[in-house]
PDB file of C-alpha atoms and ligand atoms in Angstrom:
ATOM      1  CA  MET H   4    -104.580  45.312  69.673  1.00 45.00           C
ATOM      2  CA  SER H   5    -107.889  44.323  71.105  1.00 45.00           C
ATOM      3  CA  SER H   6    -107.237  42.146  74.153  1.00 47.00           C
ATOM      4  CA  ASN H   7    -110.044  39.721  73.313  1.00 52.00           C
ATOM      5  CA  LEU H   8    -108.841  39.112  69.793  1.00 57.00           C
ATOM      6  CA  ASP H   9    -108.802  35.437  68.891  1.00 60.00           C
ATOM      7  CA  PRO H  10    -105.208  34.181  69.365  1.00 58.00           C
ATOM      8  CA  GLU H  11    -105.010  32.630  65.888  1.00 61.00           C
ATOM      9  CA  LEU H  12    -106.302  35.839  64.348  1.00 64.00           C
ATOM     10  CA  ARG H  13    -103.884  37.881  66.454  1.00 61.00           C
ATOM     11  CA  ARG H  14    -101.048  35.712  65.132  1.00 63.00           C
ATOM     12  CA  ALA H  15    -102.254  36.067  61.544  1.00 64.00           C
ATOM     13  CA  VAL H  16    -102.553  39.852  61.887  1.00 65.00           C
ATOM     14  CA  ALA H  17     -99.126  40.172  63.519  1.00 62.00           C
ATOM     15  CA  GLU H  18     -97.504  38.071  60.806  1.00 65.00           C
ATOM     16  CA  ARG H  19     -99.233  40.049  58.062  1.00 65.00           C
ATOM     17  CA  VAL H  20     -98.159  43.348  59.577  1.00 61.00           C
ATOM     18  CA  ARG H  21     -94.602  42.104  60.021  1.00 62.00           C
ATOM     19  CA  TYR H  22     -94.595  41.030  56.366  1.00 60.00           C
ATOM     20  CA  TYR H  23     -95.697  44.475  55.196  1.00 61.00           C
ATOM     21  CA  ASN H  24     -93.232  46.155  57.558  1.00 56.00           C
ATOM     22  CA  GLU H  25     -90.442  44.135  55.978  1.00 55.00           C
ATOM     23  CA  LEU H  26     -91.533  45.519  52.614  1.00 56.00           C
ATOM     24  CA  GLY H  27     -91.224  48.999  54.072  1.00 53.00           C
ATOM     25  CA  ILE H  28     -94.989  49.531  54.392  1.00 56.00           C
ATOM     26  CA  TYR H  29     -96.178  51.071  57.618  1.00 53.00           C
ATOM     27  CA  ASP H  30     -99.299  53.096  56.821  1.00 52.00           C
ATOM     28  CA  PHE H  31    -102.659  51.394  56.424  1.00 54.00           C
ATOM     29  CA  TYR H  32    -105.831  53.221  55.434  1.00 50.00           C
ATOM     30  CA  ARG H  33    -109.301  51.789  55.429  1.00 51.00           C
ATOM     31  CA  ARG H  34    -111.167  51.875  52.134  1.00 49.00           C
ATOM     32  CA  GLU H  35    -114.872  51.638  51.569  1.00 47.00           C
ATOM     33  CA  ARG H  36    -115.960  48.100  51.050  1.00 47.00           C
ATOM     34  CA  SER H  37    -117.831  47.116  47.924  1.00 46.00           C
ATOM     35  CA  GLY H  38    -120.119  44.189  48.643  1.00 43.00           C
ATOM     36  CA  ALA H  39    -118.392  41.525  50.686  1.00 41.00           C
ATOM     37  CA  ALA H  40    -114.959  42.231  49.306  1.00 40.00           C
ATOM     38  CA  ALA H  41    -112.556  43.715  51.783  1.00 39.00           C
ATOM     39  CA  SER H  42    -109.705  45.897  50.730  1.00 38.00           C
ATOM     40  CA  VAL H  43    -107.139  48.022  52.453  1.00 39.00           C
ATOM     41  CA  THR H  44    -105.103  50.794  50.975  1.00 39.00           C
ATOM     42  CA  VAL H  45    -101.501  50.774  51.967  1.00 38.00           C
ATOM     43  CA  ALA H  46     -99.928  54.158  51.596  1.00 35.00           C
ATOM     44  CA  GLY H  47     -97.524  54.542  48.794  1.00 33.00           C
ATOM     45  CA  VAL H  48     -97.954  51.294  46.913  1.00 34.00           C
ATOM     46  CA  GLU H  49    -100.567  49.796  44.615  1.00 35.00           C
ATOM     47  CA  VAL H  50    -100.320  46.061  44.287  1.00 34.00           C
ATOM     48  CA  ARG H  51    -102.703  43.227  44.649  1.00 39.00           C
ATOM     49  CA  ASP H  52    -102.029  40.890  47.498  1.00 38.00           C
ATOM     50  CA  SER H  53    -100.979  38.145  45.103  1.00 37.00           C
ATOM     51  CA  GLN H  54     -98.213  40.407  43.791  1.00 37.00           C
ATOM     52  CA  ALA H  55     -97.019  41.136  47.279  1.00 36.00           C
ATOM     53  CA  GLU H  56     -96.928  37.451  48.131  1.00 34.00           C
ATOM     54  CA  SER H  57     -94.894  36.770  45.011  1.00 36.00           C
ATOM     55  CA  GLY H  58     -92.200  39.099  46.334  1.00 36.00           C
ATOM     56  CA  GLU H  59     -92.290  41.410  43.297  1.00 34.00           C
ATOM     57  CA  GLU H  60     -90.441  44.619  43.844  1.00 37.00           C
ATOM     58  CA  MET H  61     -92.791  47.535  44.430  1.00 37.00           C
ATOM     59  CA  SER H  62     -92.333  51.199  43.783  1.00 39.00           C
ATOM     60  CA  PRO H  63     -92.853  53.110  47.018  1.00 40.00           C
ATOM     61  CA  ARG H  64     -94.536  55.973  45.199  1.00 35.00           C
ATOM     62  CA  LYS H  65     -97.448  54.124  43.598  1.00 38.00           C
ATOM     63  CA  VAL H  66    -100.846  53.839  45.219  1.00 37.00           C
ATOM     64  CA  THR H  67    -101.831  50.418  46.344  1.00 41.00           C
ATOM     65  CA  ALA H  68    -104.818  48.376  47.383  1.00 43.00           C
ATOM     66  CA  VAL H  69    -103.931  45.238  49.271  1.00 47.00           C
ATOM     67  CA  ALA H  70    -106.755  42.760  49.530  1.00 48.00           C
ATOM     68  CA  MET H  71    -106.913  40.843  52.766  1.00 50.00           C
ATOM     69  CA  PRO H  72    -109.431  38.766  54.681  1.00 52.00           C
ATOM     70  CA  ALA H  73    -112.168  40.881  56.242  1.00 54.00           C
ATOM     71  CA  ALA H  74    -111.360  39.704  59.765  1.00 52.00           C
ATOM     72  CA  ILE H  75    -107.735  40.725  59.340  1.00 51.00           C
ATOM     73  CA  GLU H  76    -108.750  44.031  57.827  1.00 52.00           C
ATOM     74  CA  ASP H  77    -111.004  44.723  60.788  1.00 51.00           C
ATOM     75  CA  ASN H  78    -108.212  44.104  63.256  1.00 53.00           C
ATOM     76  CA  ILE H  79    -105.109  45.303  61.467  1.00 54.00           C
ATOM     77  CA  PHE H  80    -106.013  48.819  62.543  1.00 54.00           C
ATOM     78  CA  HIS H  81    -105.695  47.770  66.155  1.00 55.00           C
ATOM     79  CA  VAL H  82    -102.153  46.633  65.400  1.00 58.00           C
ATOM     80  CA  MET H  83    -101.178  49.632  63.306  1.00 63.00           C
ATOM     81  CA  ALA H  84    -103.069  52.322  65.211  1.00 75.00           C
ATOM     82  CA  PRO H  85    -100.741  55.222  66.088  1.00 81.00           C
ATOM     83  CA  LYS H  86     -99.208  54.622  69.478  1.00 89.00           C
ATOM     84  CA  PRO H  87     -99.598  57.375  72.093  1.00 91.00           C
ATOM     85  CA  GLU H  88     -95.822  57.832  72.329  1.00 94.00           C
ATOM     86  CA  GLN H  89     -95.451  58.278  68.577  1.00 88.00           C
ATOM     87  CA  GLY H  90     -93.934  61.678  67.837  1.00 88.00           C
ATOM     88  CA  VAL H  91     -92.620  62.096  71.408  1.00 94.00           C
ATOM     89  CA  SER H  92     -88.919  62.779  70.904  1.00 92.00           C
ATOM     90  CA  ASP H  93     -87.981  62.660  74.594  1.00 97.00           C
ATOM     91  CA  ARG H  94     -87.214  58.961  74.986  1.00 97.00           C
ATOM     92  CA  ALA H  95     -87.732  58.875  78.757  1.00 98.00           C
ATOM     93  CA  LYS H  96     -91.140  60.486  78.279  1.00 98.00           C
ATOM     94  CA  ALA H  97     -92.017  58.018  75.519  1.00 97.00           C
ATOM     95  CA  LEU H  98     -91.152  55.118  77.838  1.00 98.00           C
ATOM     96  CA  LYS H  99     -93.297  56.650  80.556  1.00 98.00           C
ATOM     97  CA  ILE H 100     -96.228  56.847  78.158  1.00 98.00           C
ATOM     98  CA  ILE H 101     -95.774  53.187  77.215  1.00 98.00           C
ATOM     99  CA  ARG H 102     -95.635  52.226  80.909  1.00 98.00           C
ATOM    100  CA  GLU H 103     -98.837  54.154  81.559  1.00 97.00           C
ATOM    101  CA  ASP H 104    -100.492  52.500  78.578  1.00 97.00           C
ATOM    102  CA  LEU H 105     -99.501  49.094  79.959  1.00 97.00           C
ATOM    103  CA  GLY H 106    -101.142  50.016  83.259  1.00 97.00           C
ATOM    104  CA  ASP H 107    -101.963  47.273  85.748  1.00 97.00           C
ATOM    105  CA  CYS H 108    -101.988  44.862  82.841  1.00 98.00           C
ATOM    106  CA  THR H 109    -104.316  41.871  82.729  1.00 97.00           C
ATOM    107  CA  ARG H 110    -103.943  41.186  79.011  1.00 97.00           C
ATOM    108  CA  CYS H 111    -102.573  37.657  79.353  1.00 97.00           C
ATOM    109  CA  ALA H 112    -102.898  34.800  81.816  1.00 97.00           C
ATOM    110  CA  LEU H 113     -99.653  35.685  83.605  1.00 98.00           C
ATOM    111  CA  HIS H 114    -101.396  38.475  85.498  1.00 97.00           C
ATOM    112  CA  LYS H 115    -103.210  35.904  87.655  1.00 96.00           C
ATOM    113  CA  GLN H 116    -100.426  33.391  88.131  1.00 95.00           C
ATOM    114  CA  GLY H 117     -98.736  34.844  91.153  1.00 93.00           C
ATOM    115  CA  ARG H 118     -96.906  37.894  89.856  1.00 97.00           C
ATOM    116  CA  LYS H 119     -96.054  40.453  92.524  1.00 97.00           C
ATOM    117  CA  GLN H 120     -95.479  43.255  90.070  1.00 98.00           C
ATOM    118  CA  ILE H 121     -94.936  44.098  86.443  1.00 98.00           C
ATOM    119  CA  VAL H 122     -91.245  44.250  85.510  1.00 98.00           C
ATOM    120  CA  PHE H 123     -91.208  46.877  82.792  1.00 98.00           C
ATOM    121  CA  GLY H 124     -87.519  47.374  81.991  1.00 98.00           C
ATOM    122  CA  VAL H 125     -84.624  49.395  83.326  1.00 98.00           C
ATOM    123  CA  GLY H 126     -81.724  51.466  82.109  1.00 98.00           C
ATOM    124  CA  ASN H 127     -80.773  54.366  79.928  1.00 98.00           C
ATOM    125  CA  PRO H 128     -83.618  55.602  77.690  1.00 98.00           C
ATOM    126  CA  LYS H 129     -80.924  56.680  75.214  1.00 98.00           C
ATOM    127  CA  ALA H 130     -79.031  53.395  75.328  1.00 98.00           C
ATOM    128  CA  GLU H 131     -77.176  52.265  72.228  1.00 98.00           C
ATOM    129  CA  LEU H 132     -77.270  48.703  73.485  1.00 98.00           C
ATOM    130  CA  LEU H 133     -80.427  46.940  74.631  1.00 98.00           C
ATOM    131  CA  PHE H 134     -80.626  43.440  76.106  1.00 98.00           C
ATOM    132  CA  VAL H 135     -83.782  41.371  75.926  1.00 98.00           C
ATOM    133  CA  GLY H 136     -84.316  38.331  78.140  1.00 98.00           C
ATOM    134  CA  GLU H 137     -87.193  35.932  78.504  1.00 97.00           C
ATOM    135  CA  GLY H 138     -89.167  36.931  81.591  1.00 97.00           C
ATOM    136  CA  PRO H 139     -88.762  37.912  85.229  1.00 97.00           C
ATOM    137  CA  GLY H 140     -87.723  35.322  87.808  1.00 96.00           C
ATOM    138  CA  ALA H 141     -88.417  35.359  91.547  1.00 95.00           C
ATOM    139  CA  ASP H 142     -85.834  38.061  92.383  1.00 96.00           C
ATOM    140  CA  GLU H 143     -86.978  40.265  89.507  1.00 97.00           C
ATOM    141  CA  ASP H 144     -90.621  39.820  90.521  1.00 97.00           C
ATOM    142  CA  GLU H 145     -89.671  40.821  94.057  1.00 97.00           C
ATOM    143  CA  GLN H 146     -87.619  43.868  93.102  1.00 97.00           C
ATOM    144  CA  GLY H 147     -89.465  44.982  89.968  1.00 97.00           C
ATOM    145  CA  GLU H 148     -86.268  45.085  87.928  1.00 98.00           C
ATOM    146  CA  PRO H 149     -85.049  42.678  85.233  1.00 98.00           C
ATOM    147  CA  PHE H 150     -81.906  40.605  85.720  1.00 97.00           C
ATOM    148  CA  VAL H 151     -81.186  41.198  89.399  1.00 96.00           C
ATOM    149  CA  GLY H 152     -80.717  37.590  90.585  1.00 93.00           C
ATOM    150  CA  ARG H 153     -77.758  35.306  89.885  1.00 96.00           C
ATOM    151  CA  SER H 154     -78.344  35.558  86.130  1.00 96.00           C
ATOM    152  CA  GLY H 155     -78.519  39.302  86.541  1.00 97.00           C
ATOM    153  CA  GLN H 156     -75.163  39.368  88.303  1.00 97.00           C
ATOM    154  CA  LEU H 157     -73.648  37.459  85.410  1.00 98.00           C
ATOM    155  CA  LEU H 158     -75.273  39.798  82.877  1.00 98.00           C
ATOM    156  CA  THR H 159     -73.891  42.773  84.819  1.00 98.00           C
ATOM    157  CA  ASN H 160     -70.421  41.220  84.609  1.00 98.00           C
ATOM    158  CA  MET H 161     -70.863  40.608  80.869  1.00 98.00           C
ATOM    159  CA  ILE H 162     -71.832  44.270  80.411  1.00 98.00           C
ATOM    160  CA  LYS H 163     -68.799  45.386  82.440  1.00 97.00           C
ATOM    161  CA  ALA H 164     -66.539  43.148  80.341  1.00 97.00           C
ATOM    162  CA  MET H 165     -67.789  45.088  77.320  1.00 97.00           C
ATOM    163  CA  GLY H 166     -66.580  48.309  78.944  1.00 97.00           C
ATOM    164  CA  LEU H 167     -70.064  49.495  79.883  1.00 98.00           C
ATOM    165  CA  SER H 168     -72.181  49.751  83.023  1.00 97.00           C
ATOM    166  CA  ARG H 169     -75.761  48.627  83.602  1.00 97.00           C
ATOM    167  CA  GLU H 170     -76.770  52.287  83.713  1.00 97.00           C
ATOM    168  CA  GLN H 171     -75.555  52.800  80.148  1.00 98.00           C
ATOM    169  CA  VAL H 172     -77.638  50.025  78.584  1.00 98.00           C
ATOM    170  CA  TYR H 173     -81.330  49.133  78.697  1.00 98.00           C
ATOM    171  CA  ILE H 174     -82.581  45.746  79.883  1.00 98.00           C
ATOM    172  CA  ALA H 175     -86.047  44.283  79.344  1.00 98.00           C
ATOM    173  CA  ASN H 176     -87.815  40.981  78.825  1.00 98.00           C
ATOM    174  CA  ILE H 177     -90.235  39.453  76.340  1.00 98.00           C
ATOM    175  CA  VAL H 178     -92.885  39.123  79.072  1.00 98.00           C
ATOM    176  CA  LYS H 179     -93.181  41.508  81.967  1.00 98.00           C
ATOM    177  CA  CYS H 180     -94.766  39.198  84.524  1.00 98.00           C
ATOM    178  CA  ARG H 181     -93.112  36.203  86.157  1.00 98.00           C
ATOM    179  CA  PRO H 182     -94.137  32.878  84.616  1.00 97.00           C
ATOM    180  CA  PRO H 183     -94.879  30.469  87.496  1.00 96.00           C
ATOM    181  CA  GLY H 184     -92.029  28.125  88.419  1.00 92.00           C
ATOM    182  CA  ASN H 185     -89.734  30.061  86.095  1.00 88.00           C
ATOM    183  CA  ARG H 186     -91.168  28.214  83.109  1.00 95.00           C
ATOM    184  CA  ALA H 187     -90.699  29.688  79.651  1.00 95.00           C
ATOM    185  CA  PRO H 188     -93.512  32.028  78.588  1.00 96.00           C
ATOM    186  CA  GLU H 189     -96.230  30.442  76.461  1.00 95.00           C
ATOM    187  CA  ARG H 190     -96.429  31.599  72.872  1.00 93.00           C
ATOM    188  CA  GLU H 191     -99.661  33.469  73.475  1.00 95.00           C
ATOM    189  CA  GLU H 192     -98.186  35.237  76.511  1.00 97.00           C
ATOM    190  CA  SER H 193     -95.161  36.307  74.487  1.00 96.00           C
ATOM    191  CA  GLU H 194     -97.299  37.509  71.603  1.00 94.00           C
ATOM    192  CA  THR H 195     -99.593  39.460  73.905  1.00 96.00           C
ATOM    193  CA  CYS H 196     -96.823  41.136  75.871  1.00 97.00           C
ATOM    194  CA  SER H 197     -94.087  41.647  73.266  1.00 97.00           C
ATOM    195  CA  PRO H 198     -95.823  44.532  71.411  1.00 96.00           C
ATOM    196  CA  PHE H 199     -95.039  46.666  74.481  1.00 97.00           C
ATOM    197  CA  LEU H 200     -91.394  45.616  74.272  1.00 98.00           C
ATOM    198  CA  MET H 201     -91.411  46.463  70.564  1.00 97.00           C
ATOM    199  CA  ARG H 202     -92.661  49.938  71.459  1.00 97.00           C
ATOM    200  CA  GLN H 203     -89.962  50.300  74.127  1.00 98.00           C
ATOM    201  CA  ILE H 204     -87.288  49.373  71.598  1.00 98.00           C
ATOM    202  CA  ALA H 205     -88.714  51.813  69.043  1.00 97.00           C
ATOM    203  CA  ALA H 206     -88.767  54.560  71.695  1.00 97.00           C
ATOM    204  CA  ILE H 207     -85.153  53.951  72.750  1.00 97.00           C
ATOM    205  CA  LYS H 208     -83.846  53.484  69.181  1.00 97.00           C
ATOM    206  CA  PRO H 209     -80.738  51.488  70.115  1.00 98.00           C
ATOM    207  CA  LYS H 210     -77.950  50.648  67.687  1.00 98.00           C
ATOM    208  CA  VAL H 211     -77.859  47.016  68.744  1.00 98.00           C
ATOM    209  CA  VAL H 212     -80.324  44.674  70.443  1.00 98.00           C
ATOM    210  CA  VAL H 213     -78.932  41.507  72.019  1.00 98.00           C
ATOM    211  CA  ALA H 214     -81.438  38.689  72.416  1.00 98.00           C
ATOM    212  CA  LEU H 215     -80.538  36.571  75.425  1.00 98.00           C
ATOM    213  CA  GLY H 216     -81.557  32.998  74.725  1.00 97.00           C
ATOM    214  CA  ALA H 217     -83.791  31.237  72.272  1.00 96.00           C
ATOM    215  CA  VAL H 218     -87.146  32.541  73.543  1.00 96.00           C
ATOM    216  CA  ALA H 219     -86.091  36.168  73.129  1.00 97.00           C
ATOM    217  CA  ALA H 220     -84.451  35.507  69.766  1.00 97.00           C
ATOM    218  CA  LYS H 221     -87.377  33.591  68.313  1.00 95.00           C
ATOM    219  CA  THR H 222     -89.929  36.136  69.488  1.00 96.00           C
ATOM    220  CA  LEU H 223     -88.003  39.163  68.238  1.00 96.00           C
ATOM    221  CA  LEU H 224     -87.040  37.594  64.932  1.00 96.00           C
ATOM    222  CA  ALA H 225     -90.294  35.655  64.477  1.00 92.00           C
ATOM    223  CA  MET H 226     -88.345  32.647  63.347  1.00 90.00           C
ATOM    224  CA  SER H 227     -87.717  29.238  64.734  1.00 91.00           C
ATOM    225  CA  ALA H 228     -84.154  27.940  64.728  1.00 94.00           C
ATOM    226  CA  SER H 229     -81.622  26.477  67.116  1.00 94.00           C
ATOM    227  CA  MET H 230     -79.230  28.681  69.061  1.00 95.00           C
ATOM    228  CA  VAL H 231     -76.379  27.330  66.938  1.00 94.00           C
ATOM    229  CA  GLN H 232     -78.170  28.586  63.832  1.00 95.00           C
ATOM    230  CA  LEU H 233     -79.230  31.888  65.393  1.00 97.00           C
ATOM    231  CA  ARG H 234     -75.877  32.967  66.849  1.00 97.00           C
ATOM    232  CA  GLY H 235     -72.798  34.365  65.153  1.00 95.00           C
ATOM    233  CA  ARG H 236     -74.352  36.957  62.851  1.00 97.00           C
ATOM    234  CA  PHE H 237     -76.288  40.199  62.864  1.00 98.00           C
ATOM    235  CA  TYR H 238     -79.896  40.526  61.781  1.00 97.00           C
ATOM    236  CA  ASN H 239     -81.489  43.727  60.545  1.00 97.00           C
ATOM    237  CA  PHE H 240     -84.210  44.407  63.071  1.00 97.00           C
ATOM    238  CA  ARG H 241     -87.215  46.704  63.144  1.00 95.00           C
ATOM    239  CA  PRO H 242     -89.789  46.247  65.906  1.00 94.00           C
ATOM    240  CA  ALA H 243     -92.895  44.712  64.370  1.00 89.00           C
ATOM    241  CA  GLY H 244     -96.046  46.801  64.312  1.00 87.00           C
ATOM    242  CA  VAL H 245     -94.386  50.064  65.350  1.00 88.00           C
ATOM    243  CA  ARG H 246     -93.649  52.950  63.061  1.00 79.00           C
ATOM    244  CA  SER H 247     -90.558  55.040  63.708  1.00 82.00           C
ATOM    245  CA  PRO H 248     -90.154  57.561  60.894  1.00 84.00           C
ATOM    246  CA  ASP H 249     -86.891  58.880  62.362  1.00 87.00           C
ATOM    247  CA  TRP H 250     -85.291  55.496  63.030  1.00 92.00           C
ATOM    248  CA  ASP H 251     -84.565  52.825  60.495  1.00 92.00           C
ATOM    249  CA  GLY H 252     -84.126  49.937  62.892  1.00 96.00           C
ATOM    250  CA  CYS H 253     -80.950  48.413  64.250  1.00 97.00           C
ATOM    251  CA  LYS H 254     -78.787  45.326  64.347  1.00 98.00           C
ATOM    252  CA  LEU H 255     -79.793  42.342  66.419  1.00 98.00           C
ATOM    253  CA  ALA H 256     -77.438  39.675  67.746  1.00 98.00           C
ATOM    254  CA  VAL H 257     -78.268  36.490  69.615  1.00 98.00           C
ATOM    255  CA  THR H 258     -76.328  34.997  72.499  1.00 98.00           C
ATOM    256  CA  TYR H 259     -76.892  32.575  75.334  1.00 98.00           C
ATOM    257  CA  HIS H 260     -79.111  33.487  78.267  1.00 97.00           C
ATOM    258  CA  PRO H 261     -77.030  34.070  81.430  1.00 98.00           C
ATOM    259  CA  ALA H 262     -79.090  31.401  83.241  1.00 96.00           C
ATOM    260  CA  PHE H 263     -77.917  28.892  80.646  1.00 97.00           C
ATOM    261  CA  LEU H 264     -74.321  30.054  81.088  1.00 98.00           C
ATOM    262  CA  LEU H 265     -74.629  29.463  84.829  1.00 98.00           C
ATOM    263  CA  ARG H 266     -75.729  25.909  84.090  1.00 97.00           C
ATOM    264  CA  ASP H 267     -73.065  25.349  81.442  1.00 97.00           C
ATOM    265  CA  PRO H 268     -70.115  27.718  82.061  1.00 97.00           C
ATOM    266  CA  ARG H 269     -68.164  26.091  79.215  1.00 97.00           C
ATOM    267  CA  GLN H 270     -70.306  28.157  76.835  1.00 97.00           C
ATOM    268  CA  LYS H 271     -69.113  31.478  78.295  1.00 97.00           C
ATOM    269  CA  GLY H 272     -66.366  31.664  75.684  1.00 97.00           C
ATOM    270  CA  GLU H 273     -68.962  31.378  72.922  1.00 97.00           C
ATOM    271  CA  ALA H 274     -71.074  34.096  74.529  1.00 98.00           C
ATOM    272  CA  TRP H 275     -67.990  36.321  74.758  1.00 97.00           C
ATOM    273  CA  LYS H 276     -67.468  35.893  71.005  1.00 97.00           C
ATOM    274  CA  ASP H 277     -71.042  37.135  70.456  1.00 98.00           C
ATOM    275  CA  LEU H 278     -70.442  40.126  72.706  1.00 98.00           C
ATOM    276  CA  GLN H 279     -67.157  40.945  70.972  1.00 98.00           C
ATOM    277  CA  MET H 280     -69.041  41.035  67.672  1.00 98.00           C
ATOM    278  CA  VAL H 281     -71.440  43.540  69.275  1.00 98.00           C
ATOM    279  CA  MET H 282     -68.523  45.561  70.680  1.00 98.00           C
ATOM    280  CA  ARG H 283     -66.977  45.865  67.221  1.00 97.00           C
ATOM    281  CA  GLU H 284     -70.296  47.127  65.880  1.00 98.00           C
ATOM    282  CA  LEU H 285     -70.514  49.731  68.648  1.00 98.00           C
ATOM    283  CA  GLY H 286     -66.828  50.646  68.494  1.00 97.00           C
ATOM    284  CA  LEU H 287     -66.269  49.473  72.071  1.00 96.00           C
ATOM    285  CA  LYS H 288     -63.004  48.247  73.516  1.00 90.00           C
ATOM    286  CA  ALA H 289     -62.809  45.890  76.480  1.00 80.00           C
ATOM    287  CA  PRO H 290     -61.389  47.627  79.574  1.00 84.00           C
ATOM    288  CA  LYS H 291     -57.812  46.712  80.470  1.00 79.00           C
ATOM    289  CA  ALA H 292     -57.632  44.099  83.212  1.00 69.00           C
ATOM    290  CA  THR H 293     -56.472  45.556  86.534  1.00 58.00           C
ATOM    291  CA  THR H 294     -53.790  43.680  88.434  1.00 51.00           C
TER     292      THR H 294
HETATM  293  S1  SF4 G 322     -97.016  39.383  80.879  1.00 97.70           S
HETATM  294 FE1  SF4 G 322     -97.340  41.293  79.785  1.00 97.70          FE
HETATM  295  S2  SF4 G 322     -99.312  41.047  78.734  1.00 97.70           S
HETATM  296 FE2  SF4 G 322     -99.194  39.468  80.325  1.00 97.70          FE
HETATM  297  S3  SF4 G 322    -100.214  40.406  82.096  1.00 97.70           S
HETATM  298 FE3  SF4 G 322     -98.003  40.799  82.296  1.00 97.70          FE
HETATM  299  S4  SF4 G 322     -97.681  42.817  81.380  1.00 97.70           S
HETATM  300 FE4  SF4 G 322     -99.699  42.061  80.698  1.00 97.70          FE
END
């Protein structure tokens, strides 16, 4: 997406694309304009926008013109443009391409607020389980790896309790640069950075994504709710704005952020319930305790 896109417009475009993605529509083709009217052809379906908004079921084989505001039409192609890693089956290579595309990123304000380095993500490119946190802290900024401080130690222990190692999973954050003072990322920062995370998830094609904390959950699910409402169930998840013809998305679960668990250890039991739900989905058994 164009980096100087108006934030409100960026939000509108992202929401519109997410809406079409949820309907199973991923291909957008530009049509010639007649007069001032803007129209976009969406591969496979022919409905007017009003029909789509009404939630009517659509046949995937019809041809469709979806009318949308001209400004959105002009920018939706930035969102839906084929990504350079698309079609690259080697997941490590795809991640490398995404990292190169990110470059020495200055797309949001966090690039000039004291970051030492971009914290891209770490782990197995073929991971079945992928954890998403909020953003790097001081230790992560220093070492260039997510979840390496005290919270990271706790996350590592949580992963071990599931019968896995850090090397078997993938770990990333909503934003890749440290927010100053460990504050939560601003909405615009999350929306600017998260498309790269979405591409990472689509490249890795995990079976389950675990959102650690409310910021990660709300950004990935594009919904606002309390942790009590968000936890305890699986969501069907497909990364917004990314097309993966050979991957139909995955399950997403929400649990507490390890930093929160360090502040309130009484909630560890609740987090363990969330992880056990994930383990059942992945067919994992907790390792036997050694004496
Ligand atoms: S947080 Fe993300 S979008 Fe913002 S500067 Fe860092 S890498 Fe770029």
